[in-house]
Tab-separated table of C-alpha atoms in Angstrom:
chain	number	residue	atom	x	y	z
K	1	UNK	CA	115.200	120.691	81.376
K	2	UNK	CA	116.392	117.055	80.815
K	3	UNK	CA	113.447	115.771	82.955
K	4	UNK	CA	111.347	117.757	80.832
K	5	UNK	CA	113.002	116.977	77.349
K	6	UNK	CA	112.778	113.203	78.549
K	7	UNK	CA	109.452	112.706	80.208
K	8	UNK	CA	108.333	114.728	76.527
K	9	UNK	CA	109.878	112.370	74.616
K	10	UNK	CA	108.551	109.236	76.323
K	11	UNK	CA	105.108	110.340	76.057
K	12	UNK	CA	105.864	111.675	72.479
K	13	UNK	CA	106.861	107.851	71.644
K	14	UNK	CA	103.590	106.586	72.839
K	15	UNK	CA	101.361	109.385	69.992
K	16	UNK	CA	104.273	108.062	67.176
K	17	UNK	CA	102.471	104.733	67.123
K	18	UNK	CA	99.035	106.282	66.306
K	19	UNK	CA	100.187	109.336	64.353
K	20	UNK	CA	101.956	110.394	61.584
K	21	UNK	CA	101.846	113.554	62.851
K	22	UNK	CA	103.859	113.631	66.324
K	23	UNK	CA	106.901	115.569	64.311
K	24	UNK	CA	104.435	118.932	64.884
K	25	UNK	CA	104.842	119.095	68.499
K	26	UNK	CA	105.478	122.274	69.936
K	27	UNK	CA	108.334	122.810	72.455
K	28	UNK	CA	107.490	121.827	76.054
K	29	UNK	CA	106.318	124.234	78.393
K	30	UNK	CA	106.625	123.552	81.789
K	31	UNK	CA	105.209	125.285	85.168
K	32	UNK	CA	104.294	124.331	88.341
K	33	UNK	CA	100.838	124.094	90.461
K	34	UNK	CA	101.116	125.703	93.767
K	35	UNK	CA	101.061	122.494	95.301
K	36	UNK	CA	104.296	121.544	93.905
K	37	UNK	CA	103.160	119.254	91.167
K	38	UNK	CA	105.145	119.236	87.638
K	39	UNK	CA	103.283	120.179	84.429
K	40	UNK	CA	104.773	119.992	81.253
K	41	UNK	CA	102.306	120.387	77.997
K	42	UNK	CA	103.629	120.494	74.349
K	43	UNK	CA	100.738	120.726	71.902
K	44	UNK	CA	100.075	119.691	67.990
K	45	UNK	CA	97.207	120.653	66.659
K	46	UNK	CA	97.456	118.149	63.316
K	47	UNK	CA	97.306	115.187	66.589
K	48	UNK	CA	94.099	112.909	66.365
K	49	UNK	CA	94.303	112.782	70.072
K	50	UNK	CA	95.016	114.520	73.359
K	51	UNK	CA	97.220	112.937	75.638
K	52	UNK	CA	98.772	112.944	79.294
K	53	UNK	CA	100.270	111.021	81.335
K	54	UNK	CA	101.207	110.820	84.985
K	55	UNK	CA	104.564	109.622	86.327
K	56	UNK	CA	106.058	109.573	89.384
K	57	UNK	CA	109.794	111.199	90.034
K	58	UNK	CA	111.830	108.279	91.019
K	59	UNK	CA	114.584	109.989	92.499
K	60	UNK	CA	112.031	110.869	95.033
K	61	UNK	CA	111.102	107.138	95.640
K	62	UNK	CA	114.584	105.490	96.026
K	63	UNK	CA	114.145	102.982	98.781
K	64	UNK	CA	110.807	101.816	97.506
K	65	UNK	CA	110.323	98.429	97.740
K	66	UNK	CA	111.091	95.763	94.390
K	67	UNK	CA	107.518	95.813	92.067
K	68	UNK	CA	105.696	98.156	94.664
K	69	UNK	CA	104.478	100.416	91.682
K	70	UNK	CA	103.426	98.012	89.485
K	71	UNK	CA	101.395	96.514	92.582
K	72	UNK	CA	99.667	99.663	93.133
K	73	UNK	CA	99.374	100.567	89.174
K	74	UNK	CA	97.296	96.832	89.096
K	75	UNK	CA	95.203	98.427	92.731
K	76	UNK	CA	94.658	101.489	90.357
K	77	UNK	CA	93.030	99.650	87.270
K	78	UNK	CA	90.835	97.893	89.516
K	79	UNK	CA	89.603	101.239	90.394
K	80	UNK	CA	89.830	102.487	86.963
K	81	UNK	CA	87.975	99.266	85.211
K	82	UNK	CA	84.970	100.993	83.544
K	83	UNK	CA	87.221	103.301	81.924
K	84	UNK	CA	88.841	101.924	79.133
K	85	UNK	CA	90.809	105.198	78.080
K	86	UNK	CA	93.204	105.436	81.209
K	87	UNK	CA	95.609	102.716	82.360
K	88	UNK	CA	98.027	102.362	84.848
K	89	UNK	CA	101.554	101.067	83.982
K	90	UNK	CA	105.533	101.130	84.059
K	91	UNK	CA	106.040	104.681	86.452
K	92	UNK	CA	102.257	106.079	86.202
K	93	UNK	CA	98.917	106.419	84.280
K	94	UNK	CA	98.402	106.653	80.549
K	95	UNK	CA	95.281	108.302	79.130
K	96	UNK	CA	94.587	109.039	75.247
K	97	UNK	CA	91.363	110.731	74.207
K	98	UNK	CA	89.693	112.867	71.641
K	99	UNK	CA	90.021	116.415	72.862
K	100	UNK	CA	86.545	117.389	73.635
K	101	UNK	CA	86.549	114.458	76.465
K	102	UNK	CA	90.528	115.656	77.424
K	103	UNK	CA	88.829	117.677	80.638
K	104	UNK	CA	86.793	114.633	81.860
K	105	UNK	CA	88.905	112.491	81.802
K	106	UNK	CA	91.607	113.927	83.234
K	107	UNK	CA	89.343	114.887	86.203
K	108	UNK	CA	88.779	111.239	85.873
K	109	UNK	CA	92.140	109.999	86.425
K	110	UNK	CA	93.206	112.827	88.996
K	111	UNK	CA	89.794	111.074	91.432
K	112	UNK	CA	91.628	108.073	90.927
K	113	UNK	CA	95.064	108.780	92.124
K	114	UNK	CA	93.697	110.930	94.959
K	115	UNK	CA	91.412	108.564	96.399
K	116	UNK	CA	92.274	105.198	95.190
K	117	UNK	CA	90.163	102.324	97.207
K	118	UNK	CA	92.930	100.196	98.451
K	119	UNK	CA	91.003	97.786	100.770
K	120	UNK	CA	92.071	93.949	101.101
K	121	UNK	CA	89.714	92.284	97.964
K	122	UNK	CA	91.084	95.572	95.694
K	123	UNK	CA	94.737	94.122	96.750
K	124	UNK	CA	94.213	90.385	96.262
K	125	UNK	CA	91.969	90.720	92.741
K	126	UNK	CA	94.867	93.123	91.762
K	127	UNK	CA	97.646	91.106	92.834
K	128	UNK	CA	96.017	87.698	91.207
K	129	UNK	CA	96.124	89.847	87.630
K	130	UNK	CA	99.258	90.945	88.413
K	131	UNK	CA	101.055	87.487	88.725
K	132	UNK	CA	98.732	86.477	86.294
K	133	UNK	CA	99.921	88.699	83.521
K	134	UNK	CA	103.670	87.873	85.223
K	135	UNK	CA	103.427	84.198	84.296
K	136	UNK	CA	102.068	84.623	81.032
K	137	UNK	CA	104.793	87.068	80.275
K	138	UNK	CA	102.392	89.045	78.300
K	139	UNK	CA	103.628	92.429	78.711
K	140	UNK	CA	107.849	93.739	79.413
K	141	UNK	CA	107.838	93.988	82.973
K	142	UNK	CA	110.482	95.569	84.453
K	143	UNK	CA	113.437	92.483	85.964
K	144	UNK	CA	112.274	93.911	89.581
K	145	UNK	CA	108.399	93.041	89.335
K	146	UNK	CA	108.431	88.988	88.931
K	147	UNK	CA	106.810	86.269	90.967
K	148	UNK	CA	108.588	86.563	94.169
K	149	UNK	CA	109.078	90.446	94.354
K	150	UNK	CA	104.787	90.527	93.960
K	151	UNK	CA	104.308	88.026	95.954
K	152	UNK	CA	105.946	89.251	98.718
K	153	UNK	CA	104.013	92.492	98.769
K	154	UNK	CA	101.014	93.256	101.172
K	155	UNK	CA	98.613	95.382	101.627
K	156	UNK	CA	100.115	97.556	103.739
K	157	UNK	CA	102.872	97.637	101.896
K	158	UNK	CA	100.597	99.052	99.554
K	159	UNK	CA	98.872	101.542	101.405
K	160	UNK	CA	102.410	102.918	102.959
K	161	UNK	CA	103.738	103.388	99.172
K	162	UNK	CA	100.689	104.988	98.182
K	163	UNK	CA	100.830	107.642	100.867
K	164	UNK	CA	103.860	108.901	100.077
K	165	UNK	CA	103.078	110.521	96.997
K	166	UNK	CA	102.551	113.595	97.005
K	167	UNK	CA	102.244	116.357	94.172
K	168	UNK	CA	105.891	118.146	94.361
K	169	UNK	CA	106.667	114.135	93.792
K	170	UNK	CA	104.964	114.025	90.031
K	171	UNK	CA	104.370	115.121	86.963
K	172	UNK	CA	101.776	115.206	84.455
K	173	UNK	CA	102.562	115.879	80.867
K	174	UNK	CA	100.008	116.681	78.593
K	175	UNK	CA	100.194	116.341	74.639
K	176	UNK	CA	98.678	116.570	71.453
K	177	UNK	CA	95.946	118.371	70.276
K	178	UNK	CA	94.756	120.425	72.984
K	179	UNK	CA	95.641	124.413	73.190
K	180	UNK	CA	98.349	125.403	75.783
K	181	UNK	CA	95.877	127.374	77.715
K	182	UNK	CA	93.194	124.702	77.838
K	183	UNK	CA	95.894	122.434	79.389
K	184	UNK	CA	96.708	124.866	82.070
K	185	UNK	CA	93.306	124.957	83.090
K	186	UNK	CA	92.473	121.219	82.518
K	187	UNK	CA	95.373	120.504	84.828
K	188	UNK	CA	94.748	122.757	87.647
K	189	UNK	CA	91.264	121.995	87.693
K	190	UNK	CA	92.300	118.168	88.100
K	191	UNK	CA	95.118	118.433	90.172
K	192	UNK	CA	95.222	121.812	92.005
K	193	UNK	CA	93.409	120.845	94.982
K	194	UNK	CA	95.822	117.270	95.733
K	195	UNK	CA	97.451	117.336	98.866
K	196	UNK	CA	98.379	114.512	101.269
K	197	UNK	CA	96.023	114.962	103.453
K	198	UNK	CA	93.222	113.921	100.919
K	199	UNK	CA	95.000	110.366	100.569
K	200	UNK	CA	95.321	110.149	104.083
K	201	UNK	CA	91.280	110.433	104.825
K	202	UNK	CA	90.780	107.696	101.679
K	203	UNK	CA	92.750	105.398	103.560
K	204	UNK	CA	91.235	105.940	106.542
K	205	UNK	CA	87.810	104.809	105.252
C-alpha cells in the first residue's frame, strides 16, 4: 500500500500544478493484469484532464547502470516526437490529455514502450539531446545522469536495459477524470498483451 499511496501521490503532484481541483481524488484502487503489471487508478471527476503515468519499480532494477534510464527515456522521445502529450522522464512516461483522447493515447504510449526503435542514429540523436540538455542544466537531473555517466553509455547498453523490463516490473497509474471502469479497460487494452517476448522480436529487427 505504500507503493501505491506514493506512486498516487507523485502523480497527484504533477495534476496540482494545473488544477485546483486534485483535493477530489478518489482513493486508489489497485489490481493487477495477468501479466503481472501494476495498475493503480484514482479518479476525480471535477479534473480538466486524464492522466497516467508509467514508472518502473526500482527495487527490481538495482544494479542498473548510472543514467541508463534517462538514456533510454531520451531513445523513447525520439520515438515519441510527433506526440507532444507523452514524455519520457525521471523513472517513466508522463501523459496528460482530455479524456475523450485518454484511450488513444494510452494505446499510444503502451506501442512505444513495447516496441521502442533502438537502432544506432535513435541512440546517438538521443544521446546528443541528452548531454545537450545536461550542459545547459535545463531540467533537475538526477546527481547519477551527468556528462560522464551518459557518455559512457552505448547502445547496447541500451538495448540490454531495455529488455529487462518486463510488466510484473511496472506500473501504470492512471488519474483524473476518467471513470474507474473506463481505466480498467483503457489499461488492459494497452497493456494486457506486453510480454518480453514482444521486446525481444523489436530488437531483433
Amino acid at each position: 500500500m505504500n507503493t501505491i499511496k506514493t506512486l498516487s501521490l507523485s502523480l497527484f503532484s504533477v495534476i496540482l500544478t494545473t488544477s485546483i481541483y486534485a483535493q477530489t481524488f478518489k482513493e486508489p484502487v489497485s489490481f493487477k493484469l495477468k501479466n503481472g503489471m501494476n495498475i493503480i487508478v484514482s479518479e476525480s471527476n471535477r479534473s480538466p484532464k486524464a492522466y497516467a503515468s508509467f514508472t518502473l519499480d526500482n527495487k527490481a532494477f538495482s544494479n542498473k547502470k548510472d543514467g541508463i534510464v534517462e538514456m533510454l527515456n531520451a531513445v523513447l522521445n525520439e520515438n515519441a516526437t510527433k506526440n507532444s502529450v507523452l514524455n519520457f522522464r525521471d523513472n517513466g512516461g508522463k501523459l496528460a490529455v482530455p479524456a475523450i483522447d485518454f484511450d488513444k493515447e494510452l494505446t499510444n504510449m503502451a506501442s512505444i514502450l513495447q516496441n521502442a526503435n533502438i537502432d544506432q542514429q535513435t541512440f546517438n540523436t538521443a544521446k546528443a539531446k541528452l548531454l545537450t540538455s545536461i550542459k545547459l542544466q535545463d531540467y533537475d537531473y538526477d546527481q547519477t545522469v551527468n556528462e560522464t555517466s551518459i557518455g559512457n553509455l552505448t547502445l547496447n547498453d541500451v538495448k540490454e536495459f531495455y529488455n529487462e523490463i518486463s510488466p510484473e516490473k511496472t506500473y501504470l497509474t492512471i488519474a483524473g477524470n476518467i471513470e474507474l471502469d473506463a481505466a480498467k479497460i483503457a489499461a488492459k487494452k494497452a497493456f494486457a498483451t506486453w510480454n518480453n517476448h514482444k521486446q525481444n522480436h523489436a530488437l531483433a529487427k
